[in-house]
PDB file of C-alpha atoms and ligand atoms in Angstrom:
ATOM      1  CA  MET A   1     -15.155-167.736 -44.449  1.00 64.00           C
ATOM      2  CA  THR A   2     -15.916-164.133 -45.275  1.00 93.00           C
ATOM      3  CA  THR A   3     -18.308-163.024 -47.725  1.00 98.00           C
ATOM      4  CA  HIS A   4     -18.472-159.832 -49.984  1.00 98.00           C
ATOM      5  CA  VAL A   5     -20.917-158.473 -52.432  1.00 98.00           C
ATOM      6  CA  PHE A   6     -19.697-156.156 -54.948  1.00 98.00           C
ATOM      7  CA  GLN A   7     -22.936-154.340 -56.891  1.00 98.00           C
ATOM      8  CA  PHE A   8     -22.439-151.854 -59.835  1.00 98.00           C
ATOM      9  CA  PRO A   9     -24.833-150.437 -62.407  1.00 98.00           C
ATOM     10  CA  CYS A  10     -24.413-151.231 -66.029  1.00 98.00           C
ATOM     11  CA  LEU A  11     -26.719-150.647 -69.269  1.00 98.00           C
ATOM     12  CA  SER A  12     -29.093-148.000 -68.576  1.00 97.00           C
ATOM     13  CA  ASP A  13     -30.562-148.996 -65.124  1.00 98.00           C
ATOM     14  CA  ASN A  14     -29.378-152.389 -64.785  1.00 98.00           C
ATOM     15  CA  PHE A  15     -27.435-153.828 -61.315  1.00 98.00           C
ATOM     16  CA  GLY A  16     -24.624-156.317 -62.060  1.00 98.00           C
ATOM     17  CA  VAL A  17     -23.589-158.130 -58.672  1.00 98.00           C
ATOM     18  CA  LEU A  18     -20.586-160.107 -57.093  1.00 98.00           C
ATOM     19  CA  ILE A  19     -20.785-162.398 -54.640  1.00 98.00           C
ATOM     20  CA  HIS A  20     -17.140-163.684 -53.316  1.00 98.00           C
ATOM     21  CA  ASP A  21     -16.044-166.515 -50.907  1.00 98.00           C
ATOM     22  CA  SER A  22     -12.420-165.157 -49.541  1.00 97.00           C
ATOM     23  CA  GLY A  23     -12.008-168.685 -48.033  1.00 97.00           C
ATOM     24  CA  SER A  24     -12.319-170.471 -51.339  1.00 97.00           C
ATOM     25  CA  GLY A  25     -11.979-167.676 -53.696  1.00 98.00           C
ATOM     26  CA  ARG A  26     -15.224-168.554 -55.781  1.00 98.00           C
ATOM     27  CA  THR A  27     -17.015-165.514 -57.064  1.00 98.00           C
ATOM     28  CA  ALA A  28     -20.382-165.712 -58.784  1.00 98.00           C
ATOM     29  CA  ALA A  29     -21.923-163.132 -60.731  1.00 98.00           C
ATOM     30  CA  ILE A  30     -25.299-162.559 -60.508  1.00 98.00           C
ATOM     31  CA  ASP A  31     -26.850-162.431 -64.135  1.00 98.00           C
ATOM     32  CA  ALA A  32     -24.777-161.078 -67.187  1.00 98.00           C
ATOM     33  CA  PRO A  33     -26.563-157.763 -68.452  1.00 98.00           C
ATOM     34  CA  ASP A  34     -23.272-156.702 -70.013  1.00 98.00           C
ATOM     35  CA  GLY A  35     -20.547-159.357 -70.551  1.00 98.00           C
ATOM     36  CA  GLU A  36     -17.493-156.570 -70.219  1.00 98.00           C
ATOM     37  CA  ALA A  37     -18.934-154.932 -67.531  1.00 98.00           C
ATOM     38  CA  VAL A  38     -18.994-157.958 -65.398  1.00 98.00           C
ATOM     39  CA  ILE A  39     -15.893-158.813 -66.577  1.00 98.00           C
ATOM     40  CA  ALA A  40     -14.523-155.514 -65.481  1.00 98.00           C
ATOM     41  CA  ALA A  41     -16.213-155.216 -62.059  1.00 98.00           C
ATOM     42  CA  ALA A  42     -14.693-158.636 -61.338  1.00 98.00           C
ATOM     43  CA  LYS A  43     -11.030-157.861 -62.407  1.00 98.00           C
ATOM     44  CA  ALA A  44     -11.456-154.523 -60.717  1.00 98.00           C
ATOM     45  CA  GLN A  45     -12.225-156.865 -57.430  1.00 98.00           C
ATOM     46  CA  GLY A  46      -8.866-158.869 -57.877  1.00 98.00           C
ATOM     47  CA  TRP A  47     -11.836-161.689 -57.929  1.00 98.00           C
ATOM     48  CA  LYS A  48     -12.048-164.540 -60.781  1.00 98.00           C
ATOM     49  CA  LEU A  49     -15.221-165.635 -61.474  1.00 98.00           C
ATOM     50  CA  THR A  50     -16.306-169.344 -61.053  1.00 98.00           C
ATOM     51  CA  ASP A  51     -19.773-169.317 -60.986  1.00 98.00           C
ATOM     52  CA  LEU A  52     -22.606-167.187 -63.160  1.00 98.00           C
ATOM     53  CA  LEU A  53     -26.065-167.408 -61.587  1.00 98.00           C
ATOM     54  CA  ILE A  54     -29.049-166.869 -63.663  1.00 98.00           C
ATOM     55  CA  THR A  55     -32.531-165.497 -62.678  1.00 98.00           C
ATOM     56  CA  HIS A  56     -34.409-165.214 -65.791  1.00 98.00           C
ATOM     57  CA  HIS A  57     -34.161-165.510 -69.550  1.00 98.00           C
ATOM     58  CA  HIS A  58     -34.668-161.661 -70.459  1.00 98.00           C
ATOM     59  CA  ALA A  59     -31.846-160.162 -72.847  1.00 98.00           C
ATOM     60  CA  ASP A  60     -30.994-157.765 -70.073  1.00 98.00           C
ATOM     61  CA  HIS A  61     -30.218-160.504 -67.599  1.00 98.00           C
ATOM     62  CA  VAL A  62     -28.420-163.151 -69.686  1.00 98.00           C
ATOM     63  CA  GLN A  63     -26.868-161.397 -72.981  1.00 98.00           C
ATOM     64  CA  GLY A  64     -23.653-161.234 -71.330  1.00 98.00           C
ATOM     65  CA  VAL A  65     -23.032-164.919 -70.564  1.00 98.00           C
ATOM     66  CA  PRO A  66     -20.951-165.908 -73.882  1.00 98.00           C
ATOM     67  CA  ALA A  67     -18.611-162.680 -73.215  1.00 98.00           C
ATOM     68  CA  VAL A  68     -17.862-164.017 -69.352  1.00 98.00           C
ATOM     69  CA  ARG A  69     -17.452-167.705 -70.092  1.00 98.00           C
ATOM     70  CA  ALA A  70     -15.162-166.936 -72.750  1.00 98.00           C
ATOM     71  CA  ALA A  71     -13.194-164.553 -70.327  1.00 98.00           C
ATOM     72  CA  PHE A  72     -13.350-167.085 -67.184  1.00 98.00           C
ATOM     73  CA  PRO A  73     -12.720-170.491 -68.830  1.00 96.00           C
ATOM     74  CA  GLY A  74     -14.190-173.290 -66.471  1.00 97.00           C
ATOM     75  CA  LEU A  75     -16.817-170.907 -65.601  1.00 98.00           C
ATOM     76  CA  ARG A  76     -19.998-172.821 -64.107  1.00 98.00           C
ATOM     77  CA  VAL A  77     -23.194-171.264 -65.526  1.00 98.00           C
ATOM     78  CA  VAL A  78     -26.322-172.177 -63.017  1.00 99.00           C
ATOM     79  CA  GLY A  79     -30.164-170.967 -64.134  1.00 98.00           C
ATOM     80  CA  PRO A  80     -33.817-172.186 -63.682  1.00 98.00           C
ATOM     81  CA  ALA A  81     -34.600-175.321 -64.970  1.00 98.00           C
ATOM     82  CA  LYS A  82     -38.013-174.123 -66.341  1.00 98.00           C
ATOM     83  CA  GLU A  83     -36.174-171.333 -68.385  1.00 98.00           C
ATOM     84  CA  ALA A  84     -33.052-173.576 -69.426  1.00 98.00           C
ATOM     85  CA  ALA A  85     -34.016-174.163 -72.878  1.00 97.00           C
ATOM     86  CA  ARG A  86     -35.089-170.368 -73.819  1.00 97.00           C
ATOM     87  CA  ILE A  87     -31.636-169.491 -72.063  1.00 98.00           C
ATOM     88  CA  GLY A  88     -29.044-172.429 -73.300  1.00 95.00           C
ATOM     89  CA  ALA A  89     -25.849-173.228 -72.277  1.00 90.00           C
ATOM     90  CA  ILE A  90     -26.824-173.858 -68.990  1.00 98.00           C
ATOM     91  CA  ASP A  91     -24.294-175.938 -66.955  1.00 98.00           C
ATOM     92  CA  VAL A  92     -26.446-176.394 -63.491  1.00 98.00           C
ATOM     93  CA  GLU A  93     -30.014-176.037 -63.532  1.00 98.00           C
ATOM     94  CA  VAL A  94     -31.836-175.435 -60.465  1.00 98.00           C
ATOM     95  CA  LYS A  95     -35.294-176.069 -59.409  1.00 98.00           C
ATOM     96  CA  GLU A  96     -37.766-174.661 -55.951  1.00 98.00           C
ATOM     97  CA  GLY A  97     -35.611-175.966 -53.115  1.00 98.00           C
ATOM     98  CA  ASP A  98     -32.217-176.256 -54.624  1.00 99.00           C
ATOM     99  CA  TYR A  99     -29.200-175.508 -53.103  1.00 98.00           C
ATOM    100  CA  VAL A 100     -26.015-173.837 -54.982  1.00 98.00           C
ATOM    101  CA  GLU A 101     -22.974-173.799 -53.154  1.00 98.00           C
ATOM    102  CA  ILE A 102     -20.106-171.079 -54.064  1.00 98.00           C
ATOM    103  CA  GLY A 103     -17.147-172.205 -52.126  1.00 98.00           C
ATOM    104  CA  ALA A 104     -18.671-172.021 -48.414  1.00 97.00           C
ATOM    105  CA  LEU A 105     -21.451-169.725 -49.704  1.00 98.00           C
ATOM    106  CA  LYS A 106     -24.747-171.973 -50.103  1.00 98.00           C
ATOM    107  CA  ALA A 107     -27.921-170.266 -51.842  1.00 98.00           C
ATOM    108  CA  ARG A 108     -31.174-171.404 -51.617  1.00 98.00           C
ATOM    109  CA  VAL A 109     -33.380-171.641 -54.758  1.00 99.00           C
ATOM    110  CA  ILE A 110     -37.073-170.066 -54.651  1.00 99.00           C
ATOM    111  CA  GLU A 111     -38.939-169.991 -57.563  1.00 99.00           C
ATOM    112  CA  THR A 112     -41.249-166.821 -58.205  1.00 99.00           C
ATOM    113  CA  PRO A 113     -42.980-167.271 -61.392  1.00 98.00           C
ATOM    114  CA  GLY A 114     -44.767-163.786 -62.447  1.00 98.00           C
ATOM    115  CA  HIS A 115     -42.489-161.409 -64.395  1.00 98.00           C
ATOM    116  CA  THR A 116     -41.170-164.708 -66.396  1.00 98.00           C
ATOM    117  CA  ALA A 117     -42.708-168.396 -65.156  1.00 98.00           C
ATOM    118  CA  GLY A 118     -39.772-169.488 -64.343  1.00 98.00           C
ATOM    119  CA  GLN A 119     -37.758-166.870 -62.677  1.00 98.00           C
ATOM    120  CA  VAL A 120     -35.404-168.013 -59.603  1.00 98.00           C
ATOM    121  CA  ASN A 121     -34.232-166.037 -56.723  1.00 99.00           C
ATOM    122  CA  TYR A 122     -30.457-167.002 -55.290  1.00 99.00           C
ATOM    123  CA  VAL A 123     -31.110-166.816 -50.943  1.00 99.00           C
ATOM    124  CA  PHE A 124     -27.544-166.891 -49.343  1.00 98.00           C
ATOM    125  CA  GLU A 125     -29.689-167.488 -45.872  1.00 98.00           C
ATOM    126  CA  GLU A 126     -26.468-167.525 -43.670  1.00 98.00           C
ATOM    127  CA  ASP A 127     -25.334-164.522 -45.155  1.00 98.00           C
ATOM    128  CA  GLN A 128     -28.931-162.781 -45.227  1.00 98.00           C
ATOM    129  CA  ILE A 129     -28.684-162.008 -48.786  1.00 98.00           C
ATOM    130  CA  ALA A 130     -31.178-162.358 -51.271  1.00 99.00           C
ATOM    131  CA  PHE A 131     -30.728-161.964 -54.991  1.00 99.00           C
ATOM    132  CA  THR A 132     -34.344-161.025 -56.383  1.00 98.00           C
ATOM    133  CA  GLY A 133     -33.768-160.256 -60.203  1.00 98.00           C
ATOM    134  CA  ASP A 134     -36.968-158.719 -61.734  1.00 98.00           C
ATOM    135  CA  THR A 135     -39.220-160.215 -58.770  1.00 98.00           C
ATOM    136  CA  LEU A 136     -38.931-157.813 -56.012  1.00 98.00           C
ATOM    137  CA  PHE A 137     -37.495-154.583 -56.500  1.00 98.00           C
ATOM    138  CA  SER A 138     -36.946-151.546 -53.964  1.00 98.00           C
ATOM    139  CA  LEU A 139     -40.523-150.266 -53.841  1.00 98.00           C
ATOM    140  CA  GLY A 140     -41.803-152.171 -56.682  1.00 98.00           C
ATOM    141  CA  CYS A 141     -41.864-155.299 -58.399  1.00 98.00           C
ATOM    142  CA  GLY A 142     -41.473-156.867 -61.842  1.00 98.00           C
ATOM    143  CA  ARG A 143     -44.176-156.800 -64.464  1.00 98.00           C
ATOM    144  CA  VAL A 144     -45.972-159.702 -64.665  1.00 98.00           C
ATOM    145  CA  LEU A 145     -45.264-160.772 -68.012  1.00 98.00           C
ATOM    146  CA  GLU A 146     -46.041-164.745 -67.910  1.00 98.00           C
ATOM    147  CA  THR A 147     -48.363-165.794 -65.227  1.00 98.00           C
ATOM    148  CA  PRO A 148     -51.951-164.258 -64.237  1.00 98.00           C
ATOM    149  CA  LEU A 149     -51.518-161.846 -61.804  1.00 98.00           C
ATOM    150  CA  PRO A 150     -52.291-163.773 -58.646  1.00 98.00           C
ATOM    151  CA  VAL A 151     -49.776-165.574 -59.284  1.00 98.00           C
ATOM    152  CA  MET A 152     -47.023-162.683 -58.564  1.00 98.00           C
ATOM    153  CA  TRP A 153     -48.726-162.286 -55.354  1.00 98.00           C
ATOM    154  CA  SER A 154     -47.854-165.924 -54.264  1.00 98.00           C
ATOM    155  CA  SER A 155     -44.246-165.662 -55.533  1.00 98.00           C
ATOM    156  CA  LEU A 156     -43.964-161.949 -53.477  1.00 98.00           C
ATOM    157  CA  ALA A 157     -45.394-163.277 -50.368  1.00 98.00           C
ATOM    158  CA  LYS A 158     -42.276-166.534 -49.885  1.00 98.00           C
ATOM    159  CA  LEU A 159     -39.789-163.158 -50.293  1.00 98.00           C
ATOM    160  CA  ALA A 160     -41.698-161.701 -47.941  1.00 98.00           C
ATOM    161  CA  ALA A 161     -41.291-164.111 -45.624  1.00 98.00           C
ATOM    162  CA  LEU A 162     -37.528-164.407 -45.530  1.00 98.00           C
ATOM    163  CA  PRO A 163     -36.508-162.626 -42.310  1.00 98.00           C
ATOM    164  CA  GLY A 164     -36.796-158.835 -42.034  1.00 98.00           C
ATOM    165  CA  GLU A 165     -33.012-158.071 -41.945  1.00 98.00           C
ATOM    166  CA  THR A 166     -32.484-159.831 -45.298  1.00 98.00           C
ATOM    167  CA  GLN A 167     -30.403-157.699 -47.466  1.00 98.00           C
ATOM    168  CA  VAL A 168     -32.359-157.345 -50.918  1.00 99.00           C
ATOM    169  CA  TYR A 169     -30.045-157.006 -54.293  1.00 98.00           C
ATOM    170  CA  CYS A 170     -32.401-157.041 -57.371  1.00 98.00           C
ATOM    171  CA  GLY A 171     -32.049-156.425 -61.457  1.00 98.00           C
ATOM    172  CA  HIS A 172     -32.758-152.361 -61.788  1.00 98.00           C
ATOM    173  CA  GLU A 173     -32.228-149.339 -60.295  1.00 98.00           C
ATOM    174  CA  TYR A 174     -36.175-148.137 -60.673  1.00 98.00           C
ATOM    175  CA  THR A 175     -36.819-147.154 -57.068  1.00 98.00           C
ATOM    176  CA  GLU A 176     -36.989-143.489 -57.910  1.00 98.00           C
ATOM    177  CA  ALA A 177     -40.221-143.640 -60.120  1.00 98.00           C
ATOM    178  CA  ASN A 178     -41.320-146.681 -57.818  1.00 98.00           C
ATOM    179  CA  ALA A 179     -41.169-144.459 -55.018  1.00 98.00           C
ATOM    180  CA  ARG A 180     -43.575-141.701 -57.098  1.00 98.00           C
ATOM    181  CA  PHE A 181     -45.974-144.757 -57.643  1.00 98.00           C
ATOM    182  CA  ALA A 182     -46.194-145.531 -54.143  1.00 98.00           C
ATOM    183  CA  LEU A 183     -47.030-142.139 -52.900  1.00 98.00           C
ATOM    184  CA  SER A 184     -49.959-142.140 -55.114  1.00 98.00           C
ATOM    185  CA  ILE A 185     -51.305-145.366 -53.065  1.00 98.00           C
ATOM    186  CA  GLU A 186     -50.476-144.581 -49.593  1.00 98.00           C
ATOM    187  CA  PRO A 187     -49.383-140.864 -49.622  1.00 97.00           C
ATOM    188  CA  GLY A 188     -49.697-141.238 -45.458  1.00 97.00           C
ATOM    189  CA  ASN A 189     -47.237-144.100 -45.037  1.00 98.00           C
ATOM    190  CA  VAL A 190     -44.552-141.980 -42.847  1.00 98.00           C
ATOM    191  CA  ASP A 191     -42.048-144.632 -43.766  1.00 98.00           C
ATOM    192  CA  LEU A 192     -42.563-144.481 -47.406  1.00 98.00           C
ATOM    193  CA  VAL A 193     -41.872-140.677 -47.315  1.00 98.00           C
ATOM    194  CA  ALA A 194     -38.909-140.988 -45.514  1.00 98.00           C
ATOM    195  CA  ARG A 195     -37.764-143.779 -47.605  1.00 98.00           C
ATOM    196  CA  ALA A 196     -38.919-141.652 -50.953  1.00 98.00           C
ATOM    197  CA  ASP A 197     -36.693-138.718 -49.767  1.00 98.00           C
ATOM    198  CA  ALA A 198     -33.730-141.195 -48.666  1.00 98.00           C
ATOM    199  CA  VAL A 199     -33.829-142.145 -52.185  1.00 98.00           C
ATOM    200  CA  LYS A 200     -34.492-139.224 -53.666  1.00 98.00           C
ATOM    201  CA  ALA A 201     -30.988-137.582 -51.989  1.00 98.00           C
ATOM    202  CA  LEU A 202     -29.429-140.933 -53.190  1.00 98.00           C
ATOM    203  CA  ARG A 203     -30.282-140.546 -56.453  1.00 98.00           C
ATOM    204  CA  ALA A 204     -29.314-136.707 -56.772  1.00 98.00           C
ATOM    205  CA  LYS A 205     -26.039-138.108 -55.515  1.00 98.00           C
ATOM    206  CA  GLY A 206     -25.471-140.672 -58.087  1.00 97.00           C
ATOM    207  CA  GLN A 207     -25.323-143.553 -55.816  1.00 98.00           C
ATOM    208  CA  PRO A 208     -27.806-146.955 -55.705  1.00 98.00           C
ATOM    209  CA  THR A 209     -30.827-147.161 -53.859  1.00 98.00           C
ATOM    210  CA  LEU A 210     -29.957-151.073 -53.288  1.00 98.00           C
ATOM    211  CA  PRO A 211     -29.600-153.134 -51.539  1.00 98.00           C
ATOM    212  CA  THR A 212     -32.632-152.738 -49.545  1.00 98.00           C
ATOM    213  CA  THR A 213     -34.288-154.952 -46.790  1.00 99.00           C
ATOM    214  CA  ILE A 214     -37.231-157.053 -46.416  1.00 99.00           C
ATOM    215  CA  ALA A 215     -38.080-155.452 -43.625  1.00 99.00           C
ATOM    216  CA  LEU A 216     -38.298-151.823 -45.511  1.00 98.00           C
ATOM    217  CA  GLU A 217     -39.918-153.386 -48.350  1.00 99.00           C
ATOM    218  CA  LEU A 218     -43.082-154.573 -45.620  1.00 98.00           C
ATOM    219  CA  ALA A 219     -42.829-151.483 -44.331  1.00 98.00           C
ATOM    220  CA  THR A 220     -42.850-149.069 -47.663  1.00 98.00           C
ATOM    221  CA  ASN A 221     -43.793-151.445 -50.856  1.00 99.00           C
ATOM    222  CA  PRO A 222     -47.031-151.496 -51.863  1.00 98.00           C
ATOM    223  CA  PHE A 223     -46.945-154.385 -53.987  1.00 98.00           C
ATOM    224  CA  LEU A 224     -46.162-156.509 -50.470  1.00 98.00           C
ATOM    225  CA  ARG A 225     -49.138-154.262 -48.801  1.00 98.00           C
ATOM    226  CA  ALA A 226     -51.955-155.992 -50.523  1.00 98.00           C
ATOM    227  CA  GLU A 227     -53.258-156.982 -46.833  1.00 98.00           C
ATOM    228  CA  VAL A 228     -52.663-153.155 -45.446  1.00 98.00           C
ATOM    229  CA  PRO A 229     -56.458-151.791 -44.920  1.00 97.00           C
ATOM    230  CA  ALA A 230     -55.328-148.192 -45.678  1.00 96.00           C
ATOM    231  CA  VAL A 231     -53.835-149.930 -49.274  1.00 98.00           C
ATOM    232  CA  GLN A 232     -56.909-151.818 -49.615  1.00 98.00           C
ATOM    233  CA  LYS A 233     -59.202-148.697 -48.883  1.00 98.00           C
ATOM    234  CA  ALA A 234     -56.529-146.682 -51.720  1.00 97.00           C
ATOM    235  CA  VAL A 235     -57.390-148.941 -54.556  1.00 98.00           C
ATOM    236  CA  GLY A 236     -61.379-149.209 -53.717  1.00 98.00           C
ATOM    237  CA  LEU A 237     -61.105-153.257 -52.555  1.00 98.00           C
ATOM    238  CA  GLU A 238     -61.353-152.837 -48.913  1.00 98.00           C
ATOM    239  CA  GLY A 239     -61.623-156.255 -47.107  1.00 97.00           C
ATOM    240  CA  ALA A 240     -60.979-158.291 -50.274  1.00 98.00           C
ATOM    241  CA  ASP A 241     -58.654-161.132 -51.507  1.00 98.00           C
ATOM    242  CA  PRO A 242     -54.808-159.551 -51.156  1.00 98.00           C
ATOM    243  CA  ALA A 243     -54.151-161.467 -54.281  1.00 98.00           C
ATOM    244  CA  GLN A 244     -56.848-159.374 -56.058  1.00 98.00           C
ATOM    245  CA  VAL A 245     -55.833-156.370 -54.333  1.00 98.00           C
ATOM    246  CA  PHE A 246     -52.290-156.858 -55.428  1.00 98.00           C
ATOM    247  CA  ALA A 247     -53.658-157.170 -59.221  1.00 98.00           C
ATOM    248  CA  GLU A 248     -55.313-154.367 -58.928  1.00 98.00           C
ATOM    249  CA  ILE A 249     -52.191-152.508 -57.586  1.00 98.00           C
ATOM    250  CA  ARG A 250     -50.074-153.759 -60.343  1.00 98.00           C
ATOM    251  CA  ARG A 251     -52.713-152.659 -62.982  1.00 98.00           C
ATOM    252  CA  ARG A 252     -52.404-149.426 -61.893  1.00 98.00           C
ATOM    253  CA  LYS A 253     -48.586-149.138 -61.815  1.00 98.00           C
ATOM    254  CA  ASP A 254     -48.714-150.709 -65.602  1.00 97.00           C
ATOM    255  CA  SER A 255     -50.499-147.211 -66.478  1.00 96.00           C
ATOM    256  CA  PHE A 256     -49.169-144.723 -64.213  1.00 96.00           C
TER     257      PHE A 256
HETATM  258 ZN1   ZN B 301     -36.858-159.138 -66.702  1.00 64.99          ZN
HETATM  259 FE1   FE B 302     -34.489-157.185 -66.021  1.00 64.99          FE
END
């Protein structure tokens, strides 16, 4: 079994991603921001899409589903049980702790309410690859739209607990703007300064800043660092509950 991942930009700042199991020939797309772009990416790789793994109900993640289904008859669409009614046309509804098999590949489903109330992440534990949708971004996290702010802290903590080497693919290329905000919180974080420089160089060449890793995010992403004294101090909440510190950081980012 060999696992291949192909990431491609689409729409204005979304990512499409495909994961392919060369043994079985099965291929899954993670979300369908733009049906034509997903279909073109699969064809360019010579892969036939067999599965589509949906993270959450927002249009920029599901609007391509009908086109992808039409292009690949027999496609299995997997999505969050808690958002199935809103998304529609889901073949397999998944919830926390479920496993999804793509040939020999196996993803564990992690629910991370916050950005949306039913959002799920797909973690291929053996391959150490996580697809985090709009929950965890590089140097950032999704806007908390459907739960109280502290709920998102608990959700991010589940992803932060994954092995540090885990490769993280997410829904958007927001890293450069996220870096500017992160530096406003932790200007003295040398890992963050180095990451911001690397991100700037990649974007100047038109290259993606993803995937990232859990270890890199733990060292640089302010939203995962609400327990760090320097971060707490930066937002005037030394010694406070990390969920409250997270909430304050998220509020500041919303108006940054
Ligand atoms: Zn979203
Ligand atoms: Fe999105």
